[in-house]
Amino acid sequence: MDNTASQNTGLDLRFQLMRGNGADAFALDIDVTLPGSGITALFGPSGSGKTTVLRCIAGLERAQIGHCYLNGQCWQRDDYFLATHRRAIGYVFQESSLFPHLSAEGNLRYGMKRGRRSKDNRHFCELVELMDIGSLLGRLPHTLSGGERQRVAIARALLVAPDILLMDEPLAALDTRRRLDILPYLESLRSELKVPVIYVSHAIDEVMRLADGAVILEQGKVVAQGSVADVFSSPDIPLDADGSTGVIWEGVVSSVDNQWQLMNIRCGDMDTWLPASEHQVGQRVRMRILARDVSVALSDHTDSSIVNRLPATVTDIVESTTEPTVLIHLKAGRQTLLAHVTRRSAEHLKLHVGSRVWAQIKSAAISR
Amino acid sequence: MLSHSDLSAIWLTAQLASTVTAVLLVIGTPIAWWLAHTHSWWRRPVAAIIAMPLVLPPTVMGFYLLLFMAPQGWLGQLTQSLGMGSLVFTFWGLVVGSVIYSLPFVVQPLYNALLALGERPLEVAATLGAGPWDRFVSVVLPMARSGFITAAALGFAHTVGEFGVVLMIGGNIPEETRVISVLLYDHVEALDYARAHWLSGGLVVFSFLLLLMLYGLQKTPSASRAH
């Protein structure tokens, strides 16, 4: 059988899978191609099928119908199904998955010994340093903290020298502080890794910090796919736990004003000012601007306390069916914005598509 | 003290129990594995059949085994057609009977250990490149080690202690089927209490030491987790 597909790099997936019946029936039906580099987030509420997709890629679960190609190499097609241990994957599970009978080093070497390629110690030392686990090597897993275990597990997955790294909510079992501790390690991985990463998560902040692209899943179906900024700027995709929508802007820190403790971030052709943080000039950042934090005025209120006032044009007005508000779609330069306004205000300001307004951004959250 | 016939019965019992334990581990592991992982409708009936020796009087088991193994029984006909003769009143007949009789004592601890192990460690090992046999040796055996030791010890001890089945299908043939429990019965019938004491006392000490070892193996609940 010819197991190489003619086309391209990346991960070419088609999975159809039915499970259960009646009320708890679940059907997965996806057909996507994921990029062959960078971090792609599989994002969605629990029960949307993101972990199932990851398990199908790994061969831990078998979709009844479908195929799976990585960089043209076939892992599943028709009757062909490559067993998990023959797939060049690294897999990080949600909870601690270290073997309890092996030390941290024994765990790291377990995959290395059975490794598909790399047996050299240099790779081992590099990863131990990158994940900062050198002092933990001799210890048994039950003596490690949750964050330490996950760092060992991530290093272990990478030591098999995989062609793709699959991560199933690797931080979900950790408390907020430990998550914040481990995120920098994942960020440093992003710049070091040469293989694509599929990152399953339902935490928007993790996705915003780590991912380059995103696939949104709902009830076993792909509802959106694209760059993180594009996907999450859609008015249909909630950006926080309250279900608020908004947009994501990507920009560069262009200057820091030490007198007022502010930094200037240039997003496309728009300048915004935000409280200075540890970010350096020249650093790329992402910021999240929720629709409820944006208001609209007909003139530039220079007497306002709001710093970020941007000229914008109304491109769409969407009535809410449940609330007395409308969602105003705005274009500020090349950037888009969403603003929640009461229906009364929209009427009062005589807003219509094409209106030229000033968008006032009350606050924005920076990630990355 | 122990006479020649006592020593020969002890040696025979040790041979029987070791053989049976080895056979039980080999066939009990896949059975326990299947029970721990299957979603088949057959799971419950099979589990019930395996547990039957726990509740049936040994003589009932022995009676049916005797019928099966007799030259007219289906097992007897099978062994005869294979040129092995009838298994009744032979060492290997005792092995077959003991394996069936001690099966639940081996399957149950293995089943519990494999159930506690779960699928996850095996999935992890697979993602790290370990094939099925490799996963069994490098993950299942070490992680379910105490389950295997418990199963082996219980299988061994239970075979040493059985009486009813042995008497029914083995009879009382020196160096062939006369094991400790049968010889002990002989001593008591002959009112030779001194020799009965030596054998009985020996078994009491043996059982105590075996159970002491098993409990020593079990993890103490104080094994704390650092968080």
Coordinates of C-alpha atoms in Angstrom, one line a residue:
Chain A
M1 CA 0.0 0.0 0.0
D2 CA 1.2 3.5 -0.8
N3 CA 1.3 5.3 2.5
T4 CA 2.5 8.6 1.4
A5 CA 0.2 11.2 0.2
S6 CA 1.3 13.5 -2.6
Q7 CA 0.5 16.7 -0.8
N8 CA 2.1 19.1 1.5
T9 CA 3.3 19.4 5.0
G10 CA 1.1 19.8 8.0
L11 CA -1.5 17.6 9.7
D12 CA -4.3 16.5 7.4
L13 CA -7.2 15.1 9.5
R14 CA -10.6 13.7 8.8
F15 CA -12.3 12.0 11.7
Q16 CA -15.8 10.7 12.0
L17 CA -16.7 8.9 15.2
M18 CA -19.9 8.0 17.0
R19 CA -20.0 7.1 20.7
G20 CA -22.8 6.3 23.1
N21 CA -26.5 6.6 22.3
G22 CA -29.5 8.5 23.4
A23 CA -29.0 11.6 25.5
D24 CA -25.2 11.1 26.0
A25 CA -24.4 10.3 22.4
F26 CA -21.4 12.1 21.0
A27 CA -20.5 12.5 17.4
L28 CA -17.2 13.8 16.1
D29 CA -17.1 15.0 12.5
I30 CA -14.1 17.1 11.5
D31 CA -12.1 17.6 8.4
V32 CA -9.2 20.1 8.8
T33 CA -5.6 20.6 7.9
L34 CA -3.4 22.0 10.7
P35 CA -0.2 23.8 10.0
G36 CA 3.1 21.9 10.0
S37 CA 4.7 24.4 12.4
G38 CA 3.9 26.5 15.4
I39 CA 1.4 26.0 18.1
T40 CA -2.2 25.3 17.1
A41 CA -4.8 25.5 19.9
L42 CA -7.8 23.1 19.8
F43 CA -10.2 25.2 21.8
G44 CA -13.8 24.6 22.9
P45 CA -16.0 23.8 25.9
S46 CA -15.7 20.5 27.7
G47 CA -17.5 17.8 25.7
S48 CA -16.7 19.5 22.4
G49 CA -14.4 16.7 21.3
K50 CA -11.0 18.3 21.5
T51 CA -9.4 15.6 23.6
T52 CA -11.0 13.0 21.3
V53 CA -9.4 14.6 18.3
L54 CA -6.0 14.5 20.0
R55 CA -6.5 10.9 21.0
C56 CA -7.4 10.1 17.4
I57 CA -4.2 11.8 16.1
A58 CA -2.2 9.7 18.7
G59 CA -4.0 6.5 17.7
L60 CA -5.2 6.0 21.3
E61 CA -8.7 6.1 19.8
R62 CA -9.8 5.1 16.4
A63 CA -12.3 7.1 14.4
Q64 CA -14.5 4.7 12.5
I65 CA -14.2 6.7 9.3
G66 CA -11.4 9.1 8.4
H67 CA -7.7 9.6 7.7
C68 CA -4.7 11.1 9.4
Y69 CA -1.6 12.2 7.5
L70 CA 1.4 14.0 9.1
N71 CA 3.6 15.7 6.5
G72 CA 2.3 13.3 3.9
Q73 CA 3.0 10.2 6.0
C74 CA -0.1 8.1 6.5
W75 CA -1.1 7.1 10.1
Q76 CA -4.7 6.2 9.3
R77 CA -6.6 5.6 6.1
D78 CA -9.4 3.2 5.1
D79 CA -8.4 -0.1 6.8
Y80 CA -4.9 1.1 7.6
F81 CA -4.2 2.1 11.2
L82 CA -0.7 2.6 12.6
A83 CA -0.4 1.6 16.3
T84 CA 0.3 4.4 18.7
H85 CA 3.8 3.2 19.6
R86 CA 4.8 3.4 15.9
R87 CA 3.7 7.0 15.5
A88 CA 6.3 9.7 16.0
I89 CA 4.4 11.6 18.6
G90 CA 5.0 13.2 21.9
Y91 CA 2.0 13.3 24.1
V92 CA 1.5 15.3 27.3
F93 CA -1.5 14.1 29.3
Q94 CA -3.8 16.4 31.4
E95 CA -2.9 14.9 34.8
S96 CA 0.4 13.6 36.0
S97 CA 1.3 10.6 33.9
L98 CA 4.7 9.9 35.2
F99 CA 5.4 6.2 35.9
P100 CA 5.3 6.0 39.7
H101 CA 7.9 3.2 39.9
L102 CA 10.5 5.2 38.0
S103 CA 12.5 8.2 39.0
A104 CA 12.2 11.5 37.1
E105 CA 15.3 10.5 35.1
G106 CA 13.9 6.9 34.6
N107 CA 10.8 8.5 33.2
L108 CA 12.7 10.7 30.8
R109 CA 14.9 7.8 29.6
Y110 CA 11.9 5.5 29.2
G111 CA 10.8 7.2 26.0
M112 CA 14.4 8.0 25.0
K113 CA 15.4 4.3 25.1
R114 CA 12.5 3.4 22.8
G115 CA 13.1 6.6 20.9
R116 CA 12.5 6.8 17.2
R117 CA 15.7 8.6 16.5
S118 CA 17.6 10.6 19.0
K119 CA 19.7 8.8 21.5
D120 CA 22.2 11.5 22.1
N121 CA 22.8 12.9 25.5
R122 CA 23.1 16.4 24.3
H123 CA 19.4 16.6 23.6
F124 CA 18.7 15.2 27.0
C125 CA 20.8 17.9 28.7
E126 CA 19.3 20.7 26.7
L127 CA 15.8 19.7 27.6
V128 CA 16.6 19.1 31.2
E129 CA 18.0 22.7 31.3
L130 CA 15.1 24.2 29.3
M131 CA 12.5 22.7 31.7
D132 CA 14.7 23.4 34.7
I133 CA 14.4 19.9 36.1
G134 CA 18.1 19.0 36.7
S135 CA 17.7 19.0 40.4
L136 CA 14.7 16.7 40.3
L137 CA 16.2 13.8 38.2
G138 CA 16.8 11.4 41.1
R139 CA 13.4 11.9 42.7
L140 CA 10.3 9.7 42.5
P141 CA 7.2 11.3 41.0
H142 CA 5.2 11.3 44.2
T143 CA 7.7 13.6 45.8
L144 CA 7.4 16.2 43.0
S145 CA 4.9 19.1 42.9
G146 CA 2.2 19.1 40.2
G147 CA 4.1 21.7 38.2
E148 CA 7.4 19.8 38.5
R149 CA 5.7 16.6 37.3
Q150 CA 4.2 18.3 34.3
R151 CA 7.6 19.8 33.4
V152 CA 9.2 16.3 33.6
A153 CA 6.3 15.0 31.5
I154 CA 6.8 17.6 28.8
A155 CA 10.5 16.9 28.7
R156 CA 9.8 13.2 28.5
A157 CA 7.4 13.7 25.6
L158 CA 10.0 15.7 23.7
L159 CA 12.9 13.3 24.3
V160 CA 11.3 10.7 22.0
A161 CA 12.2 13.3 19.3
P162 CA 8.6 13.4 18.0
D163 CA 7.4 14.8 14.7
I164 CA 4.5 16.4 16.5
L165 CA 3.8 17.3 20.1
L166 CA 0.3 16.7 21.4
M167 CA -0.7 18.4 24.6
D168 CA -4.0 17.7 26.3
E169 CA -4.7 20.6 28.7
P170 CA -1.3 20.2 30.3
L171 CA -2.0 22.9 32.9
A172 CA -5.6 22.1 33.7
A173 CA -4.8 20.0 36.8
L174 CA -2.7 22.8 38.3
D175 CA -3.8 25.7 40.4
T176 CA -3.6 29.2 39.1
R177 CA -0.2 30.0 40.7
R178 CA 1.4 26.8 39.4
R179 CA -0.1 27.5 35.9
L180 CA 1.6 30.9 35.9
D181 CA 4.8 29.2 37.0
I182 CA 4.8 26.8 34.1
L183 CA 3.6 29.1 31.3
P184 CA 7.1 30.7 30.8
Y185 CA 8.5 27.2 30.2
L186 CA 5.9 26.6 27.5
E187 CA 6.7 30.0 26.0
S188 CA 10.4 29.2 25.8
L189 CA 9.5 25.9 24.2
R190 CA 7.6 27.8 21.5
S191 CA 10.8 29.4 20.3
E192 CA 12.9 26.2 20.6
L193 CA 10.6 23.7 19.0
K194 CA 10.8 22.9 15.4
V195 CA 7.9 20.5 15.3
P196 CA 4.2 21.5 15.3
V197 CA 2.3 21.5 18.6
I198 CA -1.4 20.7 19.0
Y199 CA -2.5 22.3 22.2
V200 CA -5.9 21.3 23.7
S201 CA -7.3 23.9 26.0
H202 CA -10.4 25.6 27.2
A203 CA -8.5 28.4 28.9
I204 CA -8.5 31.5 26.7
D205 CA -5.6 33.1 28.5
E206 CA -3.3 30.1 27.8
V207 CA -4.4 30.0 24.1
M208 CA -3.7 33.8 23.8
R209 CA -0.3 33.5 25.3
L210 CA 0.9 30.4 23.6
A211 CA -0.9 29.6 20.3
D212 CA -0.3 30.9 16.8
G213 CA -3.4 29.4 15.3
A214 CA -6.6 28.1 16.7
V215 CA -9.4 25.6 15.8
I216 CA -12.6 26.1 17.7
L217 CA -14.7 23.0 18.3
E218 CA -18.3 22.8 19.3
Q219 CA -20.2 19.5 19.7
G220 CA -17.7 17.6 17.7
K221 CA -17.6 20.1 14.8
V222 CA -15.1 22.7 13.7
V223 CA -16.8 26.1 14.0
A224 CA -13.8 28.4 13.3
Q225 CA -10.2 28.1 12.2
G226 CA -7.5 30.6 11.6
S227 CA -5.0 32.8 13.4
V228 CA -5.6 33.4 17.1
A229 CA -6.3 37.1 16.5
D230 CA -8.8 36.4 13.7
V231 CA -10.6 33.5 15.3
F232 CA -11.1 35.1 18.7
S233 CA -12.1 38.5 17.2
S234 CA -15.2 36.9 15.8
P235 CA -18.4 38.2 17.6
D236 CA -19.6 34.6 17.9
I237 CA -16.6 33.4 20.0
P238 CA -16.7 34.4 23.7
L239 CA -13.5 35.7 25.1
D240 CA -13.9 35.2 28.8
A241 CA -15.7 33.1 31.3
D242 CA -18.7 35.4 31.4
G243 CA -19.3 34.9 27.7
S244 CA -18.2 38.4 26.6
T245 CA -17.1 38.8 23.1
G246 CA -14.3 41.1 22.0
V247 CA -11.3 41.3 19.7
I248 CA -7.7 40.4 19.9
W249 CA -5.1 42.8 18.6
E250 CA -1.5 41.9 17.9
G251 CA 1.0 44.7 18.2
V252 CA 4.6 45.7 19.2
V253 CA 5.7 47.7 22.2
S254 CA 7.0 50.8 20.6
S255 CA 7.9 52.9 23.6
V256 CA 7.7 53.0 27.3
D257 CA 6.9 56.2 29.2
N258 CA 8.6 56.0 32.5
Q259 CA 7.1 59.2 33.9
W260 CA 3.5 58.0 33.6
Q261 CA 4.3 54.2 33.8
L262 CA 2.7 53.7 30.4
M263 CA 3.8 51.9 27.3
N264 CA 2.8 52.5 23.8
I265 CA 1.7 49.5 21.7
R266 CA 1.4 49.9 18.0
C267 CA -1.2 47.6 16.5
G268 CA -1.3 47.9 12.8
D269 CA -1.8 51.6 12.2
M270 CA -3.3 52.3 15.7
D271 CA -1.4 53.5 18.8
T272 CA -2.7 52.4 22.2
W273 CA -1.4 53.2 25.7
L274 CA -1.5 50.7 28.4
P275 CA 0.0 50.5 31.9
A276 CA 3.7 49.5 31.6
S277 CA 4.6 46.0 32.6
E278 CA 7.7 43.8 32.2
H279 CA 7.4 44.0 28.4
Q280 CA 10.4 45.4 26.5
V281 CA 10.4 47.8 23.6
G282 CA 10.1 45.8 20.4
Q283 CA 8.4 42.8 22.0
R284 CA 5.3 41.5 20.3
V285 CA 2.2 41.4 22.4
R286 CA -1.4 40.4 22.1
M287 CA -4.2 42.2 23.8
R288 CA -7.7 41.4 24.4
I289 CA -10.3 44.1 24.2
L290 CA -13.8 43.1 25.4
A291 CA -16.8 44.6 23.7
R292 CA -18.2 45.7 27.0
D293 CA -15.0 47.8 27.7
V294 CA -15.5 49.8 24.5
S295 CA -17.8 52.8 24.2
V296 CA -18.6 55.0 21.4
A297 CA -18.7 58.8 21.1
L298 CA -19.5 61.1 18.1
S299 CA -16.6 63.5 19.0
D300 CA -13.1 63.1 20.4
H301 CA -13.6 63.7 24.1
T302 CA -10.3 65.2 25.0
D303 CA -11.7 66.0 28.4
S304 CA -12.3 62.3 29.1
S305 CA -10.2 60.2 31.5
I306 CA -10.1 57.5 28.9
V307 CA -6.7 57.5 27.3
N308 CA -7.3 55.3 24.3
R309 CA -9.7 57.1 21.9
L310 CA -9.5 55.9 18.3
P311 CA -11.3 57.2 15.2
A312 CA -13.4 54.4 13.8
T313 CA -16.1 53.7 11.3
V314 CA -19.2 51.6 12.1
T315 CA -19.3 48.5 9.8
D316 CA -22.2 46.7 11.3
I317 CA -24.9 46.9 14.0
V318 CA -26.2 43.6 15.4
E319 CA -29.2 43.6 17.7
S320 CA -29.1 41.4 20.7
T321 CA -32.2 39.2 21.1
T322 CA -31.8 38.8 24.8
E323 CA -30.5 42.2 26.1
P324 CA -31.3 45.8 25.5
T325 CA -28.0 46.3 23.8
V326 CA -26.6 46.3 20.3
L327 CA -23.2 45.0 19.2
I328 CA -21.4 47.7 17.1
H329 CA -18.7 46.4 14.7
L330 CA -16.1 49.0 14.2
K331 CA -13.1 49.5 11.9
A332 CA -10.3 51.5 13.4
G333 CA -7.7 51.8 10.7
R334 CA -7.0 48.3 9.7
Q335 CA -8.1 46.9 13.1
T336 CA -11.6 45.8 14.0
L337 CA -13.3 46.5 17.3
L338 CA -16.5 45.4 18.9
A339 CA -18.5 47.6 21.3
H340 CA -21.5 46.8 23.4
V341 CA -23.9 49.9 23.5
T342 CA -27.4 50.2 24.8
R343 CA -30.1 50.3 22.2
R344 CA -31.1 53.7 23.6
S345 CA -27.6 55.1 23.1
A346 CA -27.4 53.7 19.6
E347 CA -30.7 55.4 18.8
H348 CA -29.6 58.6 20.5
L349 CA -26.3 58.8 18.6
K350 CA -28.1 57.9 15.4
L351 CA -25.5 55.2 14.7
H352 CA -25.7 53.5 11.3
V353 CA -23.4 51.6 9.1
G354 CA -20.8 54.1 7.9
S355 CA -21.0 56.5 10.9
R356 CA -17.7 58.0 11.8
V357 CA -17.2 57.7 15.6
W358 CA -14.6 57.7 18.3
A359 CA -14.1 54.4 20.0
Q360 CA -13.1 54.7 23.7
I361 CA -11.3 51.7 25.1
K362 CA -11.7 51.6 28.8
S363 CA -9.4 48.7 29.4
A364 CA -7.5 46.0 27.6
A365 CA -5.8 42.9 28.9
I366 CA -2.3 42.1 27.6
S367 CA -1.2 38.5 27.2
R368 CA 2.2 37.4 25.9
Chain B
M1 CA 9.7 -36.3 63.8
L2 CA 9.0 -36.4 60.1
S3 CA 9.1 -39.9 58.5
H4 CA 10.1 -40.7 54.9
S5 CA 6.5 -40.7 53.9
D6 CA 6.0 -37.3 55.5
L7 CA 8.9 -35.8 53.6
S8 CA 7.8 -37.3 50.4
A9 CA 4.3 -35.9 50.9
I10 CA 5.8 -32.5 51.6
W11 CA 8.0 -32.7 48.5
L12 CA 5.0 -33.8 46.4
T13 CA 2.9 -30.9 47.8
A14 CA 5.6 -28.4 47.0
Q15 CA 5.9 -29.7 43.5
L16 CA 2.2 -29.6 43.0
A17 CA 1.7 -26.2 44.4
S18 CA 4.6 -24.7 42.4
T19 CA 3.4 -26.2 39.2
V20 CA -0.2 -25.1 39.8
T21 CA 1.0 -21.6 40.8
A22 CA 3.0 -21.3 37.6
V23 CA 0.1 -22.5 35.4
L24 CA -2.3 -20.2 37.3
L25 CA -0.2 -17.1 36.7
V26 CA 0.1 -17.9 33.0
I27 CA -3.7 -18.5 32.5
G28 CA -4.9 -16.2 35.2
T29 CA -3.2 -13.1 33.9
P30 CA -5.0 -13.0 30.5
I31 CA -8.3 -13.9 32.2
A32 CA -7.9 -11.1 34.8
W33 CA -6.8 -8.7 32.0
W34 CA -9.8 -9.5 29.9
L35 CA -12.2 -9.1 32.9
A36 CA -10.6 -5.8 33.8
H37 CA -10.8 -4.4 30.2
T38 CA -13.8 -5.9 28.5
H39 CA -17.2 -4.3 28.1
S40 CA -18.6 -7.6 26.8
W41 CA -21.8 -9.1 28.0
W42 CA -19.9 -12.2 28.8
R43 CA -17.9 -10.5 31.6
R44 CA -20.4 -11.3 34.4
P45 CA -21.1 -15.0 33.5
V46 CA -17.4 -15.7 33.1
A47 CA -16.6 -13.9 36.4
A48 CA -19.3 -15.9 38.1
I49 CA -18.0 -19.2 36.7
I50 CA -14.4 -18.4 37.8
A51 CA -15.7 -17.6 41.3
M52 CA -17.7 -20.8 41.7
P53 CA -14.9 -22.7 43.6
L54 CA -15.2 -20.0 46.3
V55 CA -18.7 -21.2 47.2
L56 CA -18.9 -24.8 46.1
P57 CA -17.9 -27.6 48.5
P58 CA -14.6 -29.0 47.3
T59 CA -16.1 -32.5 47.1
V60 CA -18.7 -31.2 44.6
M61 CA -15.9 -29.9 42.4
G62 CA -13.9 -33.1 42.9
F63 CA -16.9 -35.2 42.0
Y64 CA -17.5 -33.4 38.7
L65 CA -13.8 -33.3 37.9
L66 CA -13.7 -37.1 38.5
L67 CA -16.5 -37.6 36.0
F68 CA -14.8 -35.4 33.4
M69 CA -11.4 -36.9 33.8
A70 CA -12.6 -40.5 33.9
P71 CA -12.0 -42.6 30.8
Q72 CA -15.6 -42.0 29.7
G73 CA -15.6 -38.3 30.5
W74 CA -14.9 -35.8 27.8
L75 CA -11.6 -34.7 29.3
G76 CA -10.7 -38.3 29.8
Q77 CA -11.5 -39.1 26.2
L78 CA -9.5 -36.1 25.0
T79 CA -6.4 -37.1 27.1
Q80 CA -6.7 -40.7 26.0
S81 CA -6.9 -39.7 22.3
L82 CA -3.7 -37.7 22.9
G83 CA -2.1 -40.8 24.3
M84 CA -1.8 -39.5 27.8
G85 CA -4.2 -42.0 29.3
S86 CA -6.7 -40.9 32.0
L87 CA -5.7 -38.2 34.4
V88 CA -7.6 -39.7 37.3
F89 CA -5.4 -40.7 40.2
T90 CA -2.3 -39.0 38.6
F91 CA -0.2 -36.0 39.5
W92 CA -1.3 -34.2 36.4
G93 CA -4.9 -34.9 37.3
L94 CA -4.2 -33.1 40.5
V95 CA -2.7 -30.2 38.7
V96 CA -5.7 -29.8 36.5
G97 CA -8.1 -30.0 39.5
S98 CA -6.1 -27.7 41.6
V99 CA -5.8 -25.1 38.8
I100 CA -9.5 -25.0 38.5
Y101 CA -10.1 -25.0 42.2
S102 CA -7.5 -22.2 43.0
L103 CA -8.3 -20.1 39.9
P104 CA -10.4 -17.4 41.7
F105 CA -7.7 -16.9 44.3
V106 CA -5.3 -15.9 41.6
V107 CA -7.7 -14.1 39.2
Q108 CA -9.2 -11.9 41.9
P109 CA -6.0 -10.2 43.1
L110 CA -4.8 -9.8 39.6
Y111 CA -8.1 -8.4 38.5
N112 CA -8.0 -5.9 41.3
A113 CA -4.4 -4.9 40.6
L114 CA -5.1 -4.5 36.8
L115 CA -8.3 -2.5 37.5
A116 CA -6.4 -0.2 39.8
L117 CA -3.7 0.2 37.2
G118 CA -6.2 1.4 34.6
E119 CA -5.5 2.2 30.9
R120 CA -3.6 5.4 31.4
P121 CA -0.1 4.1 32.2
L122 CA -0.4 1.8 29.1
E123 CA -1.4 4.7 26.9
V124 CA 1.4 6.7 28.2
A125 CA 3.9 3.9 27.5
A126 CA 2.5 3.5 24.0
T127 CA 3.0 7.2 23.3
L128 CA 6.6 6.8 24.4
G129 CA 7.1 4.1 21.8
A130 CA 6.5 0.9 23.8
G131 CA 4.9 -2.0 22.0
P132 CA 2.3 -4.3 23.7
W133 CA 4.7 -6.9 25.2
D134 CA 7.1 -4.1 26.2
R135 CA 4.3 -2.3 28.0
F136 CA 3.4 -5.5 29.9
V137 CA 6.9 -6.0 31.1
S138 CA 8.0 -2.4 31.7
V139 CA 4.7 -1.0 33.1
V140 CA 2.2 -3.7 34.1
L141 CA 4.5 -6.0 35.9
P142 CA 6.3 -3.4 38.0
M143 CA 3.2 -1.3 38.7
A144 CA 1.0 -4.3 39.6
R145 CA 3.8 -6.2 41.3
S146 CA 2.1 -6.6 44.6
G147 CA -1.0 -7.9 42.9
F148 CA 1.1 -10.6 41.2
I149 CA 2.9 -11.5 44.4
T150 CA -0.4 -11.8 46.3
A151 CA -1.9 -13.9 43.5
A152 CA 1.0 -16.3 43.5
A153 CA 1.1 -16.6 47.3
L154 CA -2.6 -17.2 47.5
G155 CA -2.6 -19.7 44.7
F156 CA 0.3 -21.6 46.2
A157 CA -1.1 -21.6 49.7
H158 CA -4.6 -22.6 48.6
T159 CA -3.2 -25.5 46.6
V160 CA -1.2 -26.7 49.6
G161 CA -4.3 -26.6 51.8
E162 CA -6.8 -28.3 49.5
F163 CA -8.2 -31.7 50.5
G164 CA -11.6 -32.5 49.1
V165 CA -10.7 -32.2 45.4
V166 CA -7.5 -34.1 45.9
L167 CA -9.1 -36.9 47.7
M168 CA -11.8 -37.2 45.0
I169 CA -9.6 -37.2 41.9
G170 CA -6.2 -38.1 43.3
G171 CA -6.8 -40.8 45.8
N172 CA -4.0 -41.6 48.1
I173 CA -1.1 -42.9 46.1
P174 CA 2.4 -42.3 47.7
E175 CA 4.7 -40.1 45.6
E176 CA 2.0 -39.6 43.0
T177 CA -1.0 -38.0 44.7
R178 CA -0.5 -38.3 48.5
V179 CA -0.1 -34.7 49.5
I180 CA 0.3 -33.3 53.0
S181 CA -3.4 -32.8 53.7
V182 CA -4.3 -36.4 52.6
L183 CA -1.4 -37.8 54.7
L184 CA -2.5 -35.8 57.7
Y185 CA -5.9 -37.3 57.4
D186 CA -4.3 -40.7 57.4
H187 CA -2.3 -40.0 60.5
V188 CA -5.4 -38.8 62.4
E189 CA -7.4 -41.8 61.2
A190 CA -4.6 -44.0 62.5
L191 CA -4.7 -42.0 65.8
D192 CA -1.0 -41.1 65.2
Y193 CA -1.4 -37.6 66.7
A194 CA 2.3 -37.0 67.1
R195 CA 3.0 -37.1 63.4
A196 CA -0.3 -35.3 62.7
H197 CA 1.1 -32.5 65.0
W198 CA 4.3 -32.2 63.0
L199 CA 2.5 -31.8 59.7
S200 CA -0.3 -29.5 61.1
G201 CA 2.1 -27.3 63.1
G202 CA 4.3 -27.0 60.0
L203 CA 1.4 -25.8 57.9
V204 CA 0.3 -23.3 60.5
V205 CA 3.8 -21.8 60.7
F206 CA 4.1 -21.8 56.9
S207 CA 0.7 -20.1 56.5
F208 CA 1.5 -17.5 59.1
L209 CA 4.9 -16.6 57.5
L210 CA 3.3 -16.4 54.0
L211 CA 0.6 -14.0 55.2
L212 CA 3.1 -12.0 57.2
M213 CA 5.2 -11.6 54.0
L214 CA 2.1 -10.5 52.0
Y215 CA 1.0 -7.9 54.5
G216 CA 4.6 -6.7 54.7
L217 CA 4.5 -6.1 51.0
Q218 CA 1.5 -3.9 51.1
K219 CA 2.1 -0.2 51.0
T220 CA 1.5 1.5 54.3
P221 CA -1.2 4.2 54.1
S222 CA 1.2 6.8 55.4
A223 CA 3.0 7.1 52.0
S224 CA 2.5 10.8 51.7
R225 CA 2.3 12.8 48.6
A226 CA 4.2 16.1 48.3
H227 CA 2.2 18.9 46.9

